[in-house]
């Protein structure tokens, strides 16, 4: 039996009974995923129940006053999540005919929705094959494969997303995503994973090599003056390539140009670009360099104008090709605002 079928058989018997489980309503799944982005299940379940009892669908949320939405959110923190939801509900009402978008790319474009949430909604509600990778999933995958690339590095995020995408069930993508999250939450826990009852035990490399306690690996804290960010300005006709930042690092949720980290010479930069984004820069010219100081880090930011063939399908990546004249609709961090506008 392979990992995917073992996981799904286990899930059929051990799925957690959560209030939104079984729902295929994108509104319900969206609300649950946004609430639980930064909140543990035990803490957030009461909020989820109150929120969906008072605002049971998109129309009721779109019609709600901001004060009421924030009151329902009170105590959960990260209030921008609630504001983004209200904005998005009104956007869907006014611009999308009141119907929640049903394809992954359109879901991912909604304000406050990243790759993870879009993957959950697309797979659970619409059966689309998009792997959702959160902290629990990173842990399971890094142990399963004994992969030591830091899970919070750009390379790690790309690598584990690819691995999840290779493993996801084509028939039951939503169940697969929920199952691997449940496995991480209830069996493959951060400390003392219950390997003896894990459906993946016989195929788990960390178990085989007794590496459970050492995985997943996290990147060392950002050292001041040690961070170089290479931004790639790539235009195709009137369009420009951007991506949304995700994870726990700086500027989470904001947009940026494709970025390659590290103090690299041109050939290393080209190699990293191919490895991270799947395209090879044909020409590359450094056009600007700035220092940006944060409380905990000093960034050396380099901008390169590049020419390259953009891969036809961007949907498996975090990249978005958007009209250059509308990039002011996307929030960018200060150094990119200074560069782009
Ligand atoms: S065998 Fe242990 S370490 Fe491996 S996935 Fe299962 S619980 Fe995690």
CSV table of C-alpha atoms and ligand atoms in Angstrom, one decimal:
chain,number,residue,atom,x,y,z
A,1,UNK,CA,0.0,0.0,0.0
A,2,UNK,CA,1.4,3.5,-0.8
A,3,UNK,CA,1.3,6.5,1.5
A,4,UNK,CA,-1.8,8.0,-0.1
A,5,UNK,CA,-4.0,5.0,0.2
A,6,UNK,CA,-2.7,4.2,3.7
A,7,UNK,CA,-3.5,7.7,4.8
A,8,UNK,CA,-7.0,7.8,3.3
A,9,UNK,CA,-7.9,4.4,4.9
A,10,UNK,CA,-6.7,5.7,8.2
A,11,UNK,CA,-8.7,8.9,7.7
A,12,UNK,CA,-11.8,6.9,7.0
A,13,UNK,CA,-11.6,5.6,10.5
A,14,UNK,CA,-9.9,8.4,12.5
A,15,UNK,CA,-11.0,11.7,11.0
A,16,UNK,CA,-11.5,14.4,13.6
A,17,UNK,CA,-15.2,15.3,14.1
A,18,UNK,CA,-14.9,19.1,13.5
A,19,UNK,CA,-18.0,21.3,12.9
A,20,UNK,CA,-17.1,22.1,9.3
A,21,UNK,CA,-16.2,18.6,8.3
A,22,UNK,CA,-18.3,17.2,5.6
A,23,UNK,CA,-19.3,20.7,4.4
A,24,UNK,CA,-18.6,21.4,0.7
A,25,UNK,CA,-19.8,25.0,1.0
A,26,UNK,CA,-16.8,27.3,0.1
A,27,UNK,CA,-18.0,30.0,2.5
A,28,UNK,CA,-17.9,27.6,5.4
A,29,UNK,CA,-14.5,26.2,4.5
A,30,UNK,CA,-13.2,29.7,3.9
A,31,UNK,CA,-14.3,30.9,7.3
A,32,UNK,CA,-12.9,27.9,9.0
A,33,UNK,CA,-9.5,28.2,7.3
A,34,UNK,CA,-9.2,31.9,7.9
A,35,UNK,CA,-10.1,31.5,11.6
A,36,UNK,CA,-7.6,28.6,12.1
A,37,UNK,CA,-4.7,30.3,10.3
A,38,UNK,CA,-3.4,31.6,13.5
A,39,UNK,CA,-5.6,29.9,16.1
A,40,UNK,CA,-5.6,26.4,17.6
A,41,UNK,CA,-8.7,24.3,17.0
A,42,UNK,CA,-9.7,24.2,20.7
A,43,UNK,CA,-9.5,28.0,20.9
A,44,UNK,CA,-11.2,28.8,17.6
A,45,UNK,CA,-14.1,26.4,17.4
A,46,UNK,CA,-16.4,28.5,19.5
A,47,UNK,CA,-15.6,31.5,17.3
A,48,UNK,CA,-16.3,29.5,14.2
A,49,UNK,CA,-19.7,28.4,15.6
A,50,UNK,CA,-20.7,31.9,16.7
A,51,UNK,CA,-19.5,33.5,13.4
A,52,UNK,CA,-21.3,31.1,11.1
A,53,UNK,CA,-24.5,31.1,13.3
A,54,UNK,CA,-24.8,34.9,13.0
A,55,UNK,CA,-23.3,35.1,9.4
A,56,UNK,CA,-24.2,31.8,7.8
A,57,UNK,CA,-23.4,32.7,4.2
A,58,UNK,CA,-21.6,35.1,1.9
A,59,UNK,CA,-24.7,37.4,1.6
A,60,UNK,CA,-25.1,37.9,5.3
A,61,UNK,CA,-21.3,38.6,5.8
A,62,UNK,CA,-21.3,41.1,2.8
A,63,UNK,CA,-24.3,42.9,4.4
A,64,UNK,CA,-22.8,43.0,7.9
A,65,UNK,CA,-21.3,46.1,9.5
A,66,UNK,CA,-17.6,46.1,10.0
A,67,UNK,CA,-18.1,46.7,13.8
A,68,UNK,CA,-20.2,43.6,14.1
A,69,UNK,CA,-17.7,41.4,12.2
A,70,UNK,CA,-14.9,42.7,14.4
A,71,UNK,CA,-16.9,42.1,17.5
A,72,UNK,CA,-17.5,38.5,16.4
A,73,UNK,CA,-13.7,38.3,15.9
A,74,UNK,CA,-12.9,40.0,19.2
A,75,UNK,CA,-10.3,38.0,21.1
A,76,UNK,CA,-9.0,36.1,18.0
A,77,UNK,CA,-6.5,38.7,17.1
A,78,UNK,CA,-5.0,39.5,13.7
A,79,UNK,CA,-8.0,41.6,12.9
A,80,UNK,CA,-6.9,42.2,9.3
A,81,UNK,CA,-8.2,38.7,8.7
A,82,UNK,CA,-11.7,39.7,9.6
A,83,UNK,CA,-11.5,43.0,7.6
A,84,UNK,CA,-10.2,41.1,4.5
A,85,UNK,CA,-13.1,38.6,4.8
A,86,UNK,CA,-15.6,41.4,4.9
A,87,UNK,CA,-13.9,43.1,1.9
A,88,UNK,CA,-13.9,39.8,0.0
A,89,UNK,CA,-17.5,39.0,0.7
A,90,UNK,CA,-18.5,42.5,-0.6
A,91,UNK,CA,-16.2,42.1,-3.6
A,92,UNK,CA,-17.9,38.8,-4.5
A,93,UNK,CA,-21.3,40.3,-4.0
A,94,UNK,CA,-20.5,43.3,-6.2
A,95,UNK,CA,-18.2,41.9,-8.8
A,96,UNK,CA,-18.7,38.2,-9.0
A,97,UNK,CA,-22.5,37.9,-8.9
A,98,UNK,CA,-22.5,36.8,-5.3
A,99,UNK,CA,-21.0,33.4,-6.2
A,100,UNK,CA,-17.8,32.2,-4.6
A,101,UNK,CA,-15.2,31.5,-7.3
A,102,UNK,CA,-14.8,27.8,-8.0
A,103,UNK,CA,-11.4,27.6,-9.6
A,104,UNK,CA,-8.1,27.6,-7.7
A,105,UNK,CA,-6.6,30.6,-9.5
A,106,UNK,CA,-9.6,32.8,-9.0
A,107,UNK,CA,-9.9,31.8,-5.3
A,108,UNK,CA,-6.2,32.6,-4.8
A,109,UNK,CA,-6.7,36.1,-6.1
A,110,UNK,CA,-9.2,36.9,-3.3
A,111,UNK,CA,-7.9,39.3,-0.7
A,112,UNK,CA,-6.5,37.5,2.4
A,113,UNK,CA,-6.4,34.1,0.6
A,114,UNK,CA,-3.0,32.5,0.1
A,115,UNK,CA,-2.0,29.3,-1.6
A,116,UNK,CA,-2.9,27.2,1.5
A,117,UNK,CA,-6.4,28.5,1.9
A,118,UNK,CA,-7.1,28.4,-1.9
A,119,UNK,CA,-5.9,24.8,-2.0
A,120,UNK,CA,-8.2,23.8,0.9
A,121,UNK,CA,-11.2,25.4,-0.7
A,122,UNK,CA,-10.5,24.2,-4.3
A,123,UNK,CA,-9.9,20.6,-3.1
A,124,UNK,CA,-12.5,20.2,-0.4
A,125,UNK,CA,-15.4,22.1,-2.2
A,126,UNK,CA,-14.6,21.6,-5.9
A,127,UNK,CA,-12.5,18.4,-6.0
A,128,UNK,CA,-9.5,20.1,-7.6
A,129,UNK,CA,-6.1,18.5,-7.1
A,130,UNK,CA,-4.2,21.2,-5.1
A,131,UNK,CA,-2.2,20.1,-2.1
A,132,UNK,CA,-2.6,22.4,1.0
A,133,UNK,CA,0.6,22.6,3.0
A,134,UNK,CA,0.4,24.0,6.6
A,135,UNK,CA,2.6,23.5,9.6
A,136,UNK,CA,1.2,20.0,10.3
A,137,UNK,CA,1.7,18.9,6.7
A,138,UNK,CA,5.3,20.3,6.6
A,139,UNK,CA,6.1,18.2,9.7
A,140,UNK,CA,4.6,15.0,8.3
A,141,UNK,CA,6.3,15.4,4.9
A,142,UNK,CA,9.7,16.3,6.2
A,143,UNK,CA,9.6,13.2,8.5
A,144,UNK,CA,8.2,10.9,5.8
A,145,UNK,CA,10.9,11.8,3.4
A,146,UNK,CA,13.7,12.7,6.0
A,147,UNK,CA,14.2,15.9,4.1
A,148,UNK,CA,16.3,18.4,6.0
A,149,UNK,CA,15.6,21.5,3.9
A,150,UNK,CA,14.2,24.1,6.4
A,151,UNK,CA,10.4,24.1,6.1
A,152,UNK,CA,10.3,27.9,6.5
A,153,UNK,CA,12.8,28.6,3.8
A,154,UNK,CA,11.7,29.6,0.3
A,155,UNK,CA,13.3,26.4,-1.1
A,156,UNK,CA,11.6,24.3,1.6
A,157,UNK,CA,8.2,25.7,0.9
A,158,UNK,CA,8.6,25.0,-2.8
A,159,UNK,CA,10.0,21.5,-2.3
A,160,UNK,CA,7.4,20.4,0.2
A,161,UNK,CA,4.5,21.8,-1.9
A,162,UNK,CA,5.9,19.8,-4.8
A,163,UNK,CA,6.1,16.6,-2.7
A,164,UNK,CA,2.5,17.1,-1.4
A,165,UNK,CA,1.4,17.7,-5.0
A,166,UNK,CA,3.0,14.4,-6.0
A,167,UNK,CA,1.3,12.5,-3.2
A,168,UNK,CA,-2.2,14.0,-3.2
A,169,UNK,CA,-5.0,11.7,-4.2
A,170,UNK,CA,-6.5,12.4,-7.6
A,171,UNK,CA,-9.8,10.9,-6.6
A,172,UNK,CA,-10.1,12.4,-3.1
A,173,UNK,CA,-7.9,15.6,-3.0
A,174,UNK,CA,-10.0,17.3,-0.3
A,175,UNK,CA,-10.0,14.2,1.9
A,176,UNK,CA,-6.2,13.8,1.4
A,177,UNK,CA,-5.6,17.4,2.5
A,178,UNK,CA,-7.8,17.0,5.6
A,179,UNK,CA,-6.3,13.6,6.3
A,180,UNK,CA,-2.6,14.7,6.3
A,181,UNK,CA,-3.5,17.7,8.5
A,182,UNK,CA,-5.3,15.3,10.9
A,183,UNK,CA,-2.3,13.0,10.9
A,184,UNK,CA,0.0,15.8,11.8
A,185,UNK,CA,-2.3,17.1,14.5
A,186,UNK,CA,-3.1,13.8,16.2
A,187,UNK,CA,-0.4,11.3,15.4
A,188,UNK,CA,2.7,12.9,13.9
A,189,UNK,CA,2.9,15.5,16.7
A,190,UNK,CA,5.8,17.9,17.1
A,191,UNK,CA,7.0,16.0,20.2
A,192,UNK,CA,6.7,12.2,20.8
A,193,UNK,CA,4.9,11.3,17.5
A,194,UNK,CA,2.8,8.2,17.9
A,195,UNK,CA,4.7,6.2,15.2
A,196,UNK,CA,3.3,2.8,16.4
A,197,UNK,CA,-0.2,3.8,15.4
A,198,UNK,CA,0.8,5.8,12.3
A,199,UNK,CA,-0.5,4.5,8.9
A,200,UNK,CA,2.8,5.7,7.4
A,201,UNK,CA,5.2,3.9,9.8
A,202,UNK,CA,6.4,1.3,7.3
A,203,UNK,CA,7.2,3.9,4.7
A,204,UNK,CA,8.5,6.7,6.9
A,205,UNK,CA,12.2,7.5,6.6
A,206,UNK,CA,12.4,9.4,9.8
A,207,UNK,CA,11.0,6.4,11.7
A,208,UNK,CA,13.4,4.1,9.9
A,209,UNK,CA,16.4,6.3,10.8
A,210,UNK,CA,15.1,7.4,14.2
A,211,UNK,CA,15.2,11.1,13.1
A,212,UNK,CA,11.7,12.1,14.3
A,213,UNK,CA,13.1,14.5,16.9
A,214,UNK,CA,15.3,16.2,14.4
A,215,UNK,CA,12.7,16.9,11.8
A,216,UNK,CA,11.3,19.2,10.6
A,217,UNK,CA,14.3,21.5,10.3
A,218,UNK,CA,13.7,25.2,10.7
A,219,UNK,CA,15.8,28.0,9.3
A,220,UNK,CA,18.1,29.8,11.7
A,221,UNK,CA,16.8,33.1,12.8
A,222,UNK,CA,17.5,35.9,10.4
A,223,UNK,CA,20.8,37.5,11.2
A,224,UNK,CA,21.2,41.3,11.0
A,225,UNK,CA,23.1,42.3,7.9
A,226,UNK,CA,23.1,38.8,6.5
A,227,UNK,CA,20.1,38.9,4.3
A,228,UNK,CA,20.4,39.5,0.6
A,229,UNK,CA,17.2,39.5,-1.5
A,230,UNK,CA,17.4,39.4,-5.3
A,231,UNK,CA,14.3,40.6,-6.9
A,232,UNK,CA,13.6,39.7,-10.6
A,233,UNK,CA,11.6,42.2,-12.7
A,234,UNK,CA,10.1,40.1,-15.5
A,235,UNK,CA,7.7,41.6,-17.9
A,236,UNK,CA,5.7,39.9,-20.6
A,237,UNK,CA,4.1,42.4,-22.9
A,238,UNK,CA,2.0,44.6,-20.7
A,239,UNK,CA,2.1,42.1,-17.8
A,240,UNK,CA,4.4,41.7,-14.9
A,241,UNK,CA,5.2,38.6,-12.8
A,242,UNK,CA,4.6,38.9,-9.0
A,243,UNK,CA,4.0,36.5,-6.1
A,244,UNK,CA,2.4,36.6,-2.7
A,245,UNK,CA,4.7,36.1,0.3
A,246,UNK,CA,3.6,33.4,2.6
A,247,UNK,CA,4.8,31.7,5.8
A,248,UNK,CA,6.1,33.2,9.0
A,249,UNK,CA,8.8,35.5,7.5
A,250,UNK,CA,8.7,39.2,7.0
A,251,UNK,CA,5.9,40.8,4.9
A,252,UNK,CA,3.7,37.8,5.2
A,253,UNK,CA,0.6,38.2,2.9
A,254,UNK,CA,2.1,41.1,0.9
A,255,UNK,CA,3.2,40.8,-2.7
A,256,UNK,CA,6.6,40.9,-4.2
A,257,UNK,CA,8.5,40.2,-7.4
A,258,UNK,CA,9.9,36.7,-7.8
A,259,UNK,CA,12.7,36.6,-5.2
A,260,UNK,CA,15.9,34.6,-4.9
A,261,UNK,CA,17.6,34.8,-1.5
A,262,UNK,CA,21.4,34.9,-1.0
A,263,UNK,CA,24.5,36.8,-1.9
A,264,UNK,CA,24.9,35.1,-5.3
A,265,UNK,CA,26.9,35.7,-8.4
A,266,UNK,CA,25.1,35.8,-11.7
A,267,UNK,CA,25.5,32.1,-12.5
A,268,UNK,CA,24.4,31.0,-9.1
A,269,UNK,CA,21.4,33.4,-9.4
A,270,UNK,CA,20.4,31.8,-12.7
A,271,UNK,CA,20.7,28.3,-11.2
A,272,UNK,CA,18.6,29.3,-8.2
A,273,UNK,CA,16.0,30.9,-10.5
A,274,UNK,CA,15.6,27.7,-12.5
A,275,UNK,CA,15.4,25.6,-9.3
A,276,UNK,CA,12.9,27.9,-7.5
A,277,UNK,CA,10.7,29.1,-10.4
A,278,UNK,CA,11.4,26.8,-13.3
A,279,UNK,CA,12.5,29.4,-15.8
A,280,UNK,CA,15.9,30.4,-17.0
A,281,UNK,CA,16.8,34.1,-17.3
A,282,UNK,CA,18.2,34.7,-20.7
A,283,UNK,CA,19.5,38.2,-19.9
A,284,UNK,CA,19.9,39.7,-16.5
A,285,UNK,CA,20.9,43.3,-15.6
A,286,UNK,CA,21.2,44.7,-12.1
A,287,UNK,CA,19.2,48.0,-12.1
A,288,UNK,CA,19.0,49.0,-8.5
A,289,UNK,CA,20.3,48.2,-5.1
A,290,UNK,CA,18.9,49.4,-1.7
A,291,UNK,CA,19.5,48.8,2.0
A,292,UNK,CA,16.3,48.3,4.1
A,293,UNK,CA,16.6,48.2,7.8
A,294,UNK,CA,14.0,46.3,9.9
A,295,UNK,CA,14.0,45.9,13.7
A,296,UNK,CA,15.7,42.5,13.5
A,297,UNK,CA,17.4,42.5,10.1
A,298,UNK,CA,19.2,44.6,7.6
A,299,UNK,CA,18.2,43.7,4.1
A,300,UNK,CA,20.4,44.2,1.0
A,301,UNK,CA,17.9,44.3,-1.8
A,302,UNK,CA,19.0,44.0,-5.4
A,303,UNK,CA,16.7,44.4,-8.4
A,304,UNK,CA,17.4,42.7,-11.6
A,305,UNK,CA,15.7,43.2,-14.9
A,306,UNK,CA,15.5,39.9,-16.6
A,307,UNK,CA,14.2,38.3,-19.8
A,308,UNK,CA,12.9,34.8,-19.7
A,309,UNK,CA,10.2,32.5,-21.1
A,310,UNK,CA,7.5,32.3,-18.4
A,311,UNK,CA,6.2,28.8,-18.0
A,312,UNK,CA,2.7,28.4,-19.5
A,313,UNK,CA,1.1,27.0,-16.4
A,314,UNK,CA,1.6,29.1,-13.3
A,315,UNK,CA,-1.1,27.5,-11.3
A,316,UNK,CA,1.2,25.1,-9.6
A,317,UNK,CA,3.4,28.0,-8.4
A,318,UNK,CA,2.8,31.1,-6.3
A,319,UNK,CA,3.5,33.3,-9.3
A,320,UNK,CA,0.9,35.5,-10.8
A,321,UNK,CA,1.1,37.3,-14.2
A,322,UNK,CA,-0.9,40.5,-13.7
A,323,UNK,CA,-1.3,43.7,-15.8
A,324,UNK,CA,1.5,46.1,-14.9
A,325,UNK,CA,-1.0,49.0,-14.8
A,326,UNK,CA,-3.0,47.3,-12.1
A,327,UNK,CA,-0.3,46.3,-9.7
A,328,UNK,CA,-1.2,49.2,-7.4
A,329,UNK,CA,-4.2,47.0,-6.4
A,330,UNK,CA,-1.7,44.6,-4.6
A,331,UNK,CA,-0.1,45.5,-1.3
A,332,UNK,CA,3.7,45.5,-1.6
A,333,UNK,CA,6.3,46.1,1.1
A,334,UNK,CA,7.9,49.5,1.3
A,335,UNK,CA,11.1,48.8,-0.7
A,336,UNK,CA,9.1,47.3,-3.5
A,337,UNK,CA,6.6,50.2,-3.5
A,338,UNK,CA,9.6,52.6,-3.8
A,339,UNK,CA,11.0,50.6,-6.7
A,340,UNK,CA,7.8,49.9,-8.6
A,341,UNK,CA,5.8,53.1,-8.2
B,1,LIG,S1,5.9,7.1,11.4
B,1,LIG,FE1,6.1,8.6,13.0
B,1,LIG,S2,7.4,10.3,12.2
B,1,LIG,FE2,6.7,9.0,10.5
B,1,LIG,S3,4.9,10.1,9.7
B,1,LIG,FE3,4.2,8.6,11.2
B,1,LIG,S4,4.1,9.6,13.2
B,1,LIG,FE4,5.3,10.9,11.8
